[in-house]
Coordinates of C-alpha atoms and ligand atoms in Angstrom, one line a residue:
M560 CA 0.0 0.0 0.0
K561 CA 2.8 2.4 0.9
D562 CA 4.2 2.2 -2.7
Q563 CA 1.1 3.2 -4.5
P564 CA 1.1 6.7 -6.0
L565 CA -1.4 9.0 -4.2
A566 CA -3.5 9.7 -7.2
N567 CA -4.4 6.0 -7.6
R568 CA -5.7 5.5 -4.1
S569 CA -9.3 5.8 -3.0
G570 CA -10.4 8.3 -0.3
S571 CA -11.1 5.5 2.2
D572 CA -7.7 3.9 1.6
L573 CA -6.0 7.3 2.2
R574 CA -8.1 7.9 5.4
A575 CA -7.2 4.5 6.7
S576 CA -3.5 5.0 6.1
D577 CA -3.7 8.5 7.7
L578 CA -5.2 7.0 10.8
A579 CA -2.5 4.3 10.9
H580 CA 0.5 6.5 10.6
H581 CA -0.1 10.3 10.9
L582 CA -0.2 12.3 14.1
H583 CA -2.1 15.5 13.6
P584 CA -1.6 19.0 15.2
F585 CA -4.4 20.2 17.6
T586 CA -6.4 17.1 17.2
D587 CA -8.2 14.6 19.5
H588 CA -7.1 11.4 17.8
T589 CA -9.9 9.4 19.5
V590 CA -12.5 11.6 17.8
L591 CA -10.6 11.5 14.5
A592 CA -10.6 7.7 14.7
A593 CA -14.3 7.5 15.7
E594 CA -15.2 9.6 12.6
G595 CA -13.2 7.3 10.3
G596 CA -10.2 9.5 9.7
P597 CA -9.7 13.0 8.2
R598 CA -11.2 14.6 5.1
V599 CA -8.4 14.4 2.5
I600 CA -7.9 17.6 0.5
T601 CA -6.7 16.9 -3.0
H602 CA -6.4 20.3 -4.8
G603 CA -7.3 23.9 -4.8
E604 CA -8.0 26.7 -7.3
G605 CA -8.8 30.3 -6.4
V606 CA -10.9 30.3 -3.2
Y607 CA -12.0 26.7 -3.7
L608 CA -10.7 23.3 -2.4
W609 CA -11.7 19.8 -3.5
D610 CA -11.5 16.6 -1.4
S611 CA -10.9 13.0 -2.3
E612 CA -14.7 12.4 -2.7
G613 CA -14.8 15.1 -5.3
R614 CA -16.7 17.5 -3.1
R615 CA -16.0 21.3 -3.5
L616 CA -15.4 23.5 -0.5
L617 CA -15.3 27.3 -0.5
D618 CA -12.2 28.0 1.8
G619 CA -13.5 30.5 4.3
M620 CA -10.3 30.1 6.3
G621 CA -7.6 30.7 3.6
G622 CA -6.0 27.4 4.5
L623 CA -5.2 28.5 8.0
W624 CA -5.4 32.3 7.8
C625 CA -2.6 32.2 5.2
V626 CA -3.5 31.5 1.5
N627 CA -3.9 35.3 0.8
L628 CA -3.5 35.0 -3.0
G629 CA -5.7 31.9 -3.3
Y630 CA -4.8 28.4 -4.6
G631 CA -3.2 27.3 -7.9
R632 CA -1.0 30.3 -8.7
K633 CA 1.4 28.8 -11.2
E634 CA 3.8 31.8 -11.1
L635 CA 4.8 30.8 -7.5
G636 CA 5.6 27.2 -8.6
E637 CA 7.6 28.5 -11.5
V638 CA 9.7 30.8 -9.3
A639 CA 10.3 27.9 -6.9
R640 CA 11.4 25.6 -9.7
Q641 CA 13.8 28.2 -11.1
Q642 CA 15.3 28.9 -7.7
M643 CA 15.7 25.2 -7.0
D644 CA 17.6 24.8 -10.3
Q645 CA 19.8 27.8 -9.6
L646 CA 20.5 27.4 -5.8
A647 CA 18.2 25.1 -3.9
F648 CA 19.8 25.9 -0.6
Y649 CA 22.6 27.8 1.1
N650 CA 22.6 29.1 4.6
T651 CA 22.8 32.7 5.8
F652 CA 25.0 32.1 8.8
F653 CA 28.8 32.7 8.8
K654 CA 28.9 35.9 6.7
T655 CA 27.1 34.5 3.6
S656 CA 24.0 35.6 1.8
H657 CA 22.2 35.1 -1.5
E658 CA 20.1 37.1 -3.9
P659 CA 16.5 36.0 -3.0
V660 CA 16.9 36.8 0.7
I661 CA 18.6 40.1 0.0
A662 CA 15.8 41.1 -2.4
L663 CA 13.1 40.0 0.0
A664 CA 14.6 42.0 2.9
E665 CA 14.9 45.0 0.7
K666 CA 11.3 44.6 -0.5
L667 CA 9.9 44.2 3.1
A668 CA 11.7 47.4 4.2
G669 CA 9.7 49.3 1.6
L670 CA 6.3 47.9 2.7
T671 CA 6.6 47.8 6.5
P672 CA 6.0 50.9 8.6
D673 CA 8.7 53.6 8.7
G674 CA 11.7 52.5 10.8
I675 CA 11.2 48.8 10.4
D676 CA 14.1 48.4 8.0
N677 CA 15.9 45.1 9.0
F678 CA 14.6 41.6 8.9
F679 CA 15.6 38.3 10.4
F680 CA 14.1 35.2 8.8
A681 CA 12.7 31.9 10.1
N682 CA 10.2 29.3 9.0
S683 CA 7.1 29.7 11.1
G684 CA 5.2 32.2 13.1
S685 CA 6.2 30.4 16.3
E686 CA 9.9 30.7 15.4
A687 CA 9.3 34.4 14.6
N688 CA 7.9 35.0 18.0
D689 CA 10.7 33.0 19.7
T690 CA 13.1 35.3 17.8
A691 CA 11.2 38.3 19.0
I692 CA 11.7 37.2 22.6
R693 CA 15.5 36.7 22.0
L694 CA 15.6 40.2 20.4
V695 CA 13.8 41.8 23.3
R696 CA 16.3 40.1 25.8
T697 CA 19.2 41.1 23.6
Y698 CA 18.0 44.7 23.5
W699 CA 17.7 45.1 27.3
A700 CA 21.1 43.3 27.8
A701 CA 22.6 45.9 25.5
Q702 CA 21.1 48.6 27.6
E703 CA 22.6 47.0 30.7
R704 CA 19.2 46.5 32.1
P705 CA 19.0 42.7 32.2
E706 CA 16.3 42.9 35.0
R707 CA 13.8 43.9 32.3
Q708 CA 12.8 40.4 31.6
I709 CA 9.0 40.2 31.6
I710 CA 7.1 40.2 28.3
I711 CA 3.4 41.0 28.7
S712 CA 0.9 39.2 26.4
R713 CA -2.9 38.9 26.7
E714 CA -5.7 36.5 27.4
Y715 CA -7.0 35.0 24.1
A716 CA -3.7 35.7 22.4
Y717 CA -2.3 33.1 20.0
H718 CA 1.4 33.4 19.3
G719 CA 2.4 29.8 18.3
S720 CA 3.3 26.4 19.6
T721 CA 7.0 26.2 20.4
L722 CA 7.5 26.3 24.1
A723 CA 8.3 30.0 24.2
A724 CA 5.6 31.0 21.7
A725 CA 3.0 28.8 23.5
S726 CA 4.0 30.5 26.7
L727 CA 3.0 33.8 25.1
C728 CA -0.4 32.4 24.3
G729 CA -3.4 33.3 26.4
L730 CA -5.7 30.5 25.4
P731 CA -6.7 27.7 27.7
G732 CA -5.0 24.5 26.7
M733 CA -1.8 26.0 25.5
H734 CA -0.2 25.8 28.9
G735 CA -1.2 22.2 29.7
I736 CA 2.3 21.0 29.6
S737 CA 3.9 21.4 33.0
G738 CA 6.6 24.1 33.1
L739 CA 4.6 26.5 30.9
P740 CA 4.5 29.4 30.7
I741 CA 8.3 29.7 30.8
A742 CA 9.7 32.3 33.2
G743 CA 9.4 36.0 32.3
I744 CA 6.0 35.9 30.6
A745 CA 2.9 37.5 32.1
H746 CA -0.6 37.9 30.8
G747 CA -3.0 40.8 30.9
K748 CA -6.6 41.5 29.7
A749 CA -7.7 41.4 26.1
P750 CA -9.9 44.2 24.7
Y751 CA -12.8 41.8 24.2
A752 CA -15.9 44.0 24.1
W753 CA -18.3 41.2 23.6
A754 CA -17.2 39.4 26.8
A755 CA -17.0 42.7 28.7
G756 CA -20.6 43.5 27.8
R757 CA -19.5 46.6 25.9
D758 CA -20.2 48.0 22.5
L759 CA -17.7 47.5 19.7
D760 CA -17.4 51.2 19.0
D761 CA -17.3 52.4 22.6
P762 CA -14.2 54.7 23.0
D763 CA -14.4 54.6 26.8
Y764 CA -13.9 50.9 26.6
G765 CA -10.9 51.4 24.3
R766 CA -9.3 53.5 26.9
E767 CA -10.2 51.2 29.8
A768 CA -9.0 48.1 28.0
A769 CA -5.6 49.8 27.4
D770 CA -5.5 51.1 30.9
A771 CA -5.7 47.5 32.1
L772 CA -2.2 47.1 30.6
E773 CA -0.9 50.0 32.6
A774 CA -2.3 48.5 35.8
R775 CA -0.6 45.2 34.9
I776 CA 2.7 47.0 34.3
L777 CA 2.5 48.7 37.7
E778 CA 1.7 45.5 39.4
L779 CA 4.7 43.8 37.9
G780 CA 7.0 46.8 38.4
P781 CA 7.8 48.8 35.3
E782 CA 11.5 48.3 35.9
N783 CA 11.0 44.6 35.3
V784 CA 8.9 44.8 32.2
A785 CA 10.7 44.4 28.8
A786 CA 8.0 44.4 26.2
F787 CA 4.3 44.1 25.3
I788 CA 3.3 41.8 22.5
G789 CA 0.0 41.9 20.7
E790 CA -1.7 40.9 17.5
P791 CA -3.2 44.2 16.0
V792 CA -6.5 42.1 15.7
M793 CA -6.5 38.9 17.7
G794 CA -7.0 36.1 15.2
A795 CA -7.2 32.5 16.6
G796 CA -8.6 33.9 19.8
G797 CA -11.7 34.7 17.9
V798 CA -11.1 37.8 15.7
I799 CA -11.1 40.2 18.6
T800 CA -11.0 43.7 17.1
P801 CA -9.5 46.5 19.1
P802 CA -12.0 49.1 20.4
P803 CA -11.5 52.7 19.2
G804 CA -8.4 54.4 20.8
Y805 CA -7.0 51.1 22.2
W806 CA -3.8 51.0 20.2
A807 CA -3.1 54.8 20.6
R808 CA -3.4 54.4 24.4
V809 CA -1.3 51.2 24.5
Q810 CA 1.5 53.0 22.6
E811 CA 1.3 55.9 25.0
I812 CA 1.7 53.5 27.9
C813 CA 4.6 51.7 26.3
R814 CA 6.4 55.0 25.8
T815 CA 5.7 56.2 29.3
Y816 CA 7.3 53.1 30.9
D817 CA 9.9 52.7 28.1
I818 CA 8.6 49.3 27.1
L819 CA 9.2 47.7 23.7
L820 CA 6.2 47.1 21.5
V821 CA 6.1 43.9 19.5
C822 CA 3.4 43.5 16.9
D823 CA 2.5 39.9 15.9
E824 CA 1.4 40.4 12.3
V825 CA 1.4 36.7 11.5
I826 CA -2.3 36.9 10.6
C827 CA -2.8 40.6 10.0
G828 CA 0.1 41.1 7.6
F829 CA 0.1 41.1 3.8
G830 CA -3.3 42.7 3.3
R831 CA -5.6 40.8 5.7
T832 CA -6.8 44.1 7.4
G833 CA -7.0 46.1 4.2
R834 CA -3.6 47.6 4.4
W835 CA -0.2 45.9 4.1
F836 CA 0.0 45.5 7.8
G837 CA -2.3 45.7 10.8
A838 CA 0.2 48.3 12.2
Q839 CA -0.8 50.6 9.3
T840 CA -4.6 50.0 9.8
F841 CA -4.3 50.9 13.5
D842 CA -1.5 53.4 13.3
I843 CA 0.9 51.4 15.4
T844 CA 4.7 52.1 15.4
P845 CA 6.2 48.8 16.7
D846 CA 9.8 48.2 17.7
I847 CA 9.5 44.6 16.5
M848 CA 7.2 43.1 13.9
C849 CA 6.6 39.3 13.4
M850 CA 5.2 38.0 10.1
A851 CA 4.6 34.6 8.5
K852 CA 1.5 33.1 6.8
G853 CA 0.6 35.6 4.1
L854 CA 4.3 36.4 3.5
S855 CA 4.3 33.5 1.1
S856 CA 0.5 33.0 0.9
G857 CA 1.4 29.7 2.6
Y858 CA 3.0 28.3 -0.6
L859 CA 6.2 27.6 1.4
P860 CA 7.0 28.0 5.1
I861 CA 8.8 31.3 5.8
S862 CA 8.6 33.9 8.5
A863 CA 10.3 37.2 9.2
V864 CA 10.9 39.5 12.1
G865 CA 11.3 43.2 11.4
T866 CA 13.2 45.5 13.7
G867 CA 12.9 49.2 14.3
P868 CA 15.8 51.6 15.1
R869 CA 16.2 50.8 18.8
V870 CA 16.4 47.0 18.4
T871 CA 18.5 47.2 15.2
E872 CA 21.0 49.5 17.0
A873 CA 21.3 47.0 19.8
L874 CA 22.3 44.3 17.3
R875 CA 24.3 46.3 14.8
G876 CA 25.9 48.8 17.2
K877 CA 27.6 46.4 19.7
P878 CA 30.1 43.7 19.2
G879 CA 29.0 40.2 20.1
V880 CA 27.3 37.3 18.3
F881 CA 23.5 37.1 18.2
S882 CA 23.4 33.3 19.0
H883 CA 20.1 32.5 17.3
G884 CA 19.1 31.1 13.9
F885 CA 17.7 28.2 12.0
T886 CA 19.3 26.2 9.2
Y887 CA 16.6 27.4 6.9
S888 CA 16.6 31.1 8.0
G889 CA 16.1 33.0 4.7
H890 CA 15.8 29.7 2.7
P891 CA 16.4 30.8 -1.0
V892 CA 13.4 29.0 -2.5
A893 CA 11.0 30.2 0.2
A894 CA 12.4 33.7 -0.1
A895 CA 12.0 33.7 -3.9
V896 CA 8.4 32.5 -3.5
A897 CA 7.6 35.1 -0.9
L898 CA 9.0 37.9 -3.1
K899 CA 7.0 36.7 -6.0
N900 CA 3.9 36.5 -3.8
I901 CA 4.4 40.1 -2.7
E902 CA 4.9 41.2 -6.3
L903 CA 1.7 39.5 -7.4
I904 CA -0.3 41.1 -4.4
E905 CA 1.1 44.5 -5.5
A906 CA 0.5 44.0 -9.3
E907 CA -3.0 42.8 -8.8
G908 CA -4.0 45.4 -6.3
V909 CA -5.0 42.8 -3.8
V910 CA -4.6 45.0 -0.7
D911 CA -6.9 47.7 -2.3
H912 CA -9.3 44.9 -3.2
V913 CA -9.6 44.0 0.4
R914 CA -10.1 47.6 1.5
T915 CA -12.6 48.6 -1.2
V916 CA -14.4 45.4 -2.4
A917 CA -13.9 42.2 -0.3
G918 CA -13.9 43.9 3.1
P919 CA -17.0 46.0 2.5
A920 CA -18.8 42.9 1.0
L921 CA -17.9 40.8 4.0
A922 CA -19.0 43.6 6.4
R923 CA -22.3 44.1 4.6
R924 CA -23.2 40.4 4.1
L925 CA -22.0 39.1 7.5
G926 CA -23.2 42.2 9.3
A927 CA -26.7 41.5 8.1
L928 CA -26.6 38.3 10.2
T929 CA -26.8 40.3 13.4
D930 CA -30.6 40.0 13.1
H931 CA -30.4 36.2 13.1
Q932 CA -31.8 34.6 16.3
L933 CA -28.5 32.8 17.0
V934 CA -26.1 35.7 16.3
G935 CA -25.0 38.1 19.1
Q936 CA -22.3 40.1 17.4
V937 CA -20.5 40.3 14.0
R938 CA -17.1 41.9 14.1
G939 CA -14.1 42.2 11.9
V940 CA -11.9 44.3 9.6
G941 CA -10.8 43.7 6.0
A942 CA -11.0 40.0 5.4
M943 CA -11.0 38.7 9.0
W944 CA -14.4 38.3 10.7
A945 CA -16.1 36.6 13.6
V946 CA -19.8 35.8 14.0
E947 CA -20.4 35.3 17.7
L948 CA -23.4 33.1 18.7
T949 CA -25.4 33.5 21.8
S950 CA -28.3 31.8 23.5
D951 CA -29.6 35.2 24.8
K952 CA -28.9 38.4 23.0
A953 CA -29.6 40.5 26.2
T954 CA -27.2 38.7 28.6
R955 CA -24.8 37.5 25.9
A956 CA -24.8 34.0 27.4
P957 CA -23.2 31.3 25.4
F958 CA -24.8 27.9 24.9
T959 CA -24.1 25.0 27.2
P960 CA -21.7 23.4 26.9
V961 CA -19.9 26.4 25.5
G962 CA -19.1 25.9 21.8
S963 CA -21.6 23.2 21.2
V964 CA -23.8 25.2 18.8
A965 CA -20.9 26.8 17.0
T966 CA -19.3 23.4 16.5
R967 CA -22.6 22.1 15.1
V968 CA -22.8 25.1 12.6
R969 CA -19.2 24.5 11.7
N970 CA -19.7 20.8 10.9
L971 CA -22.8 21.6 8.9
C972 CA -21.0 24.3 6.9
F973 CA -18.3 21.7 5.9
E974 CA -21.0 19.3 4.8
H975 CA -22.6 22.1 2.7
G976 CA -19.3 23.2 1.0
L977 CA -17.9 25.9 3.3
A978 CA -14.7 25.5 5.3
T979 CA -14.9 27.6 8.5
R980 CA -13.6 27.4 12.1
A981 CA -15.4 27.4 15.4
V982 CA -13.8 29.5 18.2
R983 CA -15.6 29.1 21.5
E984 CA -19.2 30.1 20.6
G985 CA -18.3 31.8 17.4
L986 CA -17.4 31.1 13.7
V987 CA -14.4 32.8 12.2
F988 CA -13.7 33.7 8.6
A989 CA -10.4 34.6 6.8
P990 CA -10.9 33.7 3.2
P991 CA -8.3 34.2 0.5
L992 CA -8.0 38.0 -0.1
I993 CA -8.9 37.6 -3.7
I994 CA -12.5 36.5 -2.8
N995 CA -15.0 38.4 -5.0
E996 CA -18.5 39.6 -4.1
A997 CA -20.3 36.6 -5.7
Q998 CA -18.1 34.3 -3.6
V999 CA -18.8 36.3 -0.5
D1000 CA -22.5 35.9 -1.2
E1001 CA -22.0 32.2 -1.7
M1002 CA -20.1 31.9 1.6
V1003 CA -22.6 33.9 3.7
G1004 CA -25.5 32.1 1.9
I1005 CA -24.2 28.7 3.1
L1006 CA -23.5 30.0 6.6
T1007 CA -27.0 31.5 6.8
D1008 CA -28.7 28.2 5.7
C1009 CA -26.6 26.3 8.3
L1010 CA -27.5 28.8 11.1
D1011 CA -31.2 28.4 10.1
T1012 CA -30.9 24.6 10.2
V1013 CA -29.2 24.5 13.6
A1014 CA -31.6 27.1 15.0
A1015 CA -34.6 25.0 13.9
G1016 CA -33.1 22.0 15.7
L1017 CA -32.5 23.7 19.1
Ligands
PXG946 N1 1.1 34.3 15.7 C1 -0.2 34.3 15.3 C2 -0.9 35.6 15.4 C3 -0.8 33.2 14.7 O1 -2.0 33.3 14.3 C4 1.3 32.0 15.0 C5 1.9 33.2 15.5 C6 2.2 30.8 14.9 O2 2.5 30.5 13.6 P1 3.0 29.1 13.1 O3 3.4 29.3 11.7 O4 4.1 28.7 14.0 O5 1.8 28.2 13.3 C7 0.0 32.0 14.6 C8 -0.6 30.8 14.0 C9 -6.2 28.4 14.5 C10 -4.8 28.4 14.3 O6 -6.7 27.3 14.9 C11 -4.1 29.5 14.1 C12 -2.7 29.5 14.0 C13 -2.0 28.3 13.9 C14 -2.7 27.1 14.1 C15 -4.1 27.1 14.3 O7 -6.9 29.4 14.2 N2 -2.0 30.7 13.9

């Protein structure tokens, strides 16, 4: 069985083999086995995927918040092929470099906010955030302030799955392994208006949510705090959008206490919020910026960490080795694909498309669901959205057990041709950025039918 080419094997055969040999991320393997194995995805084109049974799915999650340009872009494969022929691999350690990584770093410097001009490369968002922690520690060591150790993250944050990045997470479950979070990580409140019983556009709440960070800093002792890390819009935590004024006040607080600001742009970067970066949408000037996912539209694994003047100076201005890096830091094939991906996003006006077409269509069509009996709140920006369900619109109570109804809606959506994701009692959406208005209609149409069916069965 192992020697058969994939194309000749039936779906059930593939599922059986997967169950026998493949360990999946973030999966209850007993549930997977009880359901007879995973759905096997065979190919993709534009915003659509197909599975081994020939069923078509509209990909409401852009793979996993990453396939910004959509599936099947031949140009990216061609660039990868050319680069493999020319130079499949060389490292960027020990005073060497190569053209693709030089071109990519130069390109990123032109797209990121002013001051973010230098880039360190890795392979995943988790590694980018681990790198950010190293950079923060390096910065404070260079200032001869090594007691500044604590990095403040937030409840509901997702920053990755390596031991350090998992420590930054604020989601239940991520700290299940004993010993996490690692030392020097603290958590504060998220600006989650729905859970706080506040309106999305309440400026008082924006200020209060940010002031909670100041209170946390004072509790920990400002002299011990090294950095604050945040996603401009919290993604995997349930598309938690910042209330008005939140980021302005957070930045003021970071400046007051001389704390570095790290933006985790792993989801928000490369057009997701309707600008190149979430930092631009929310007028944030970070000291460190982490990116991955949309950097290559998920075609190859690559991530980057951008540094502003303070952090760059700590690395460039002092002798001493920065003892950190990965074999594949700045991998030439991944870098070439990322560069081409960025060029295509630019040439096709994809970021403007999100801001002027896809984003407004998602806002309009998903926003209309607010009247649905199961829906408590619809929130989002650009092409990242959440539909929060509730059993009681007045008290905002979830269903019992929490997540049971959202999971039912999610499963039904998959059966009816829409890939989405349930987060607590909500459904989240992050389709490829190239999604057009008719496809938004199709997506929200399937979702609405599934909400109706589930509501009728309650
Ligand atoms: N930061 C953010 C903001 C992320 O969303 C990471 C870092 C880690 O990236 P890597 O490449 O190491 O996975 C992420 C990843 C979900 C889900 O269920 C989201 C992510 C990963 C896995 C699942 O929504 N985001």
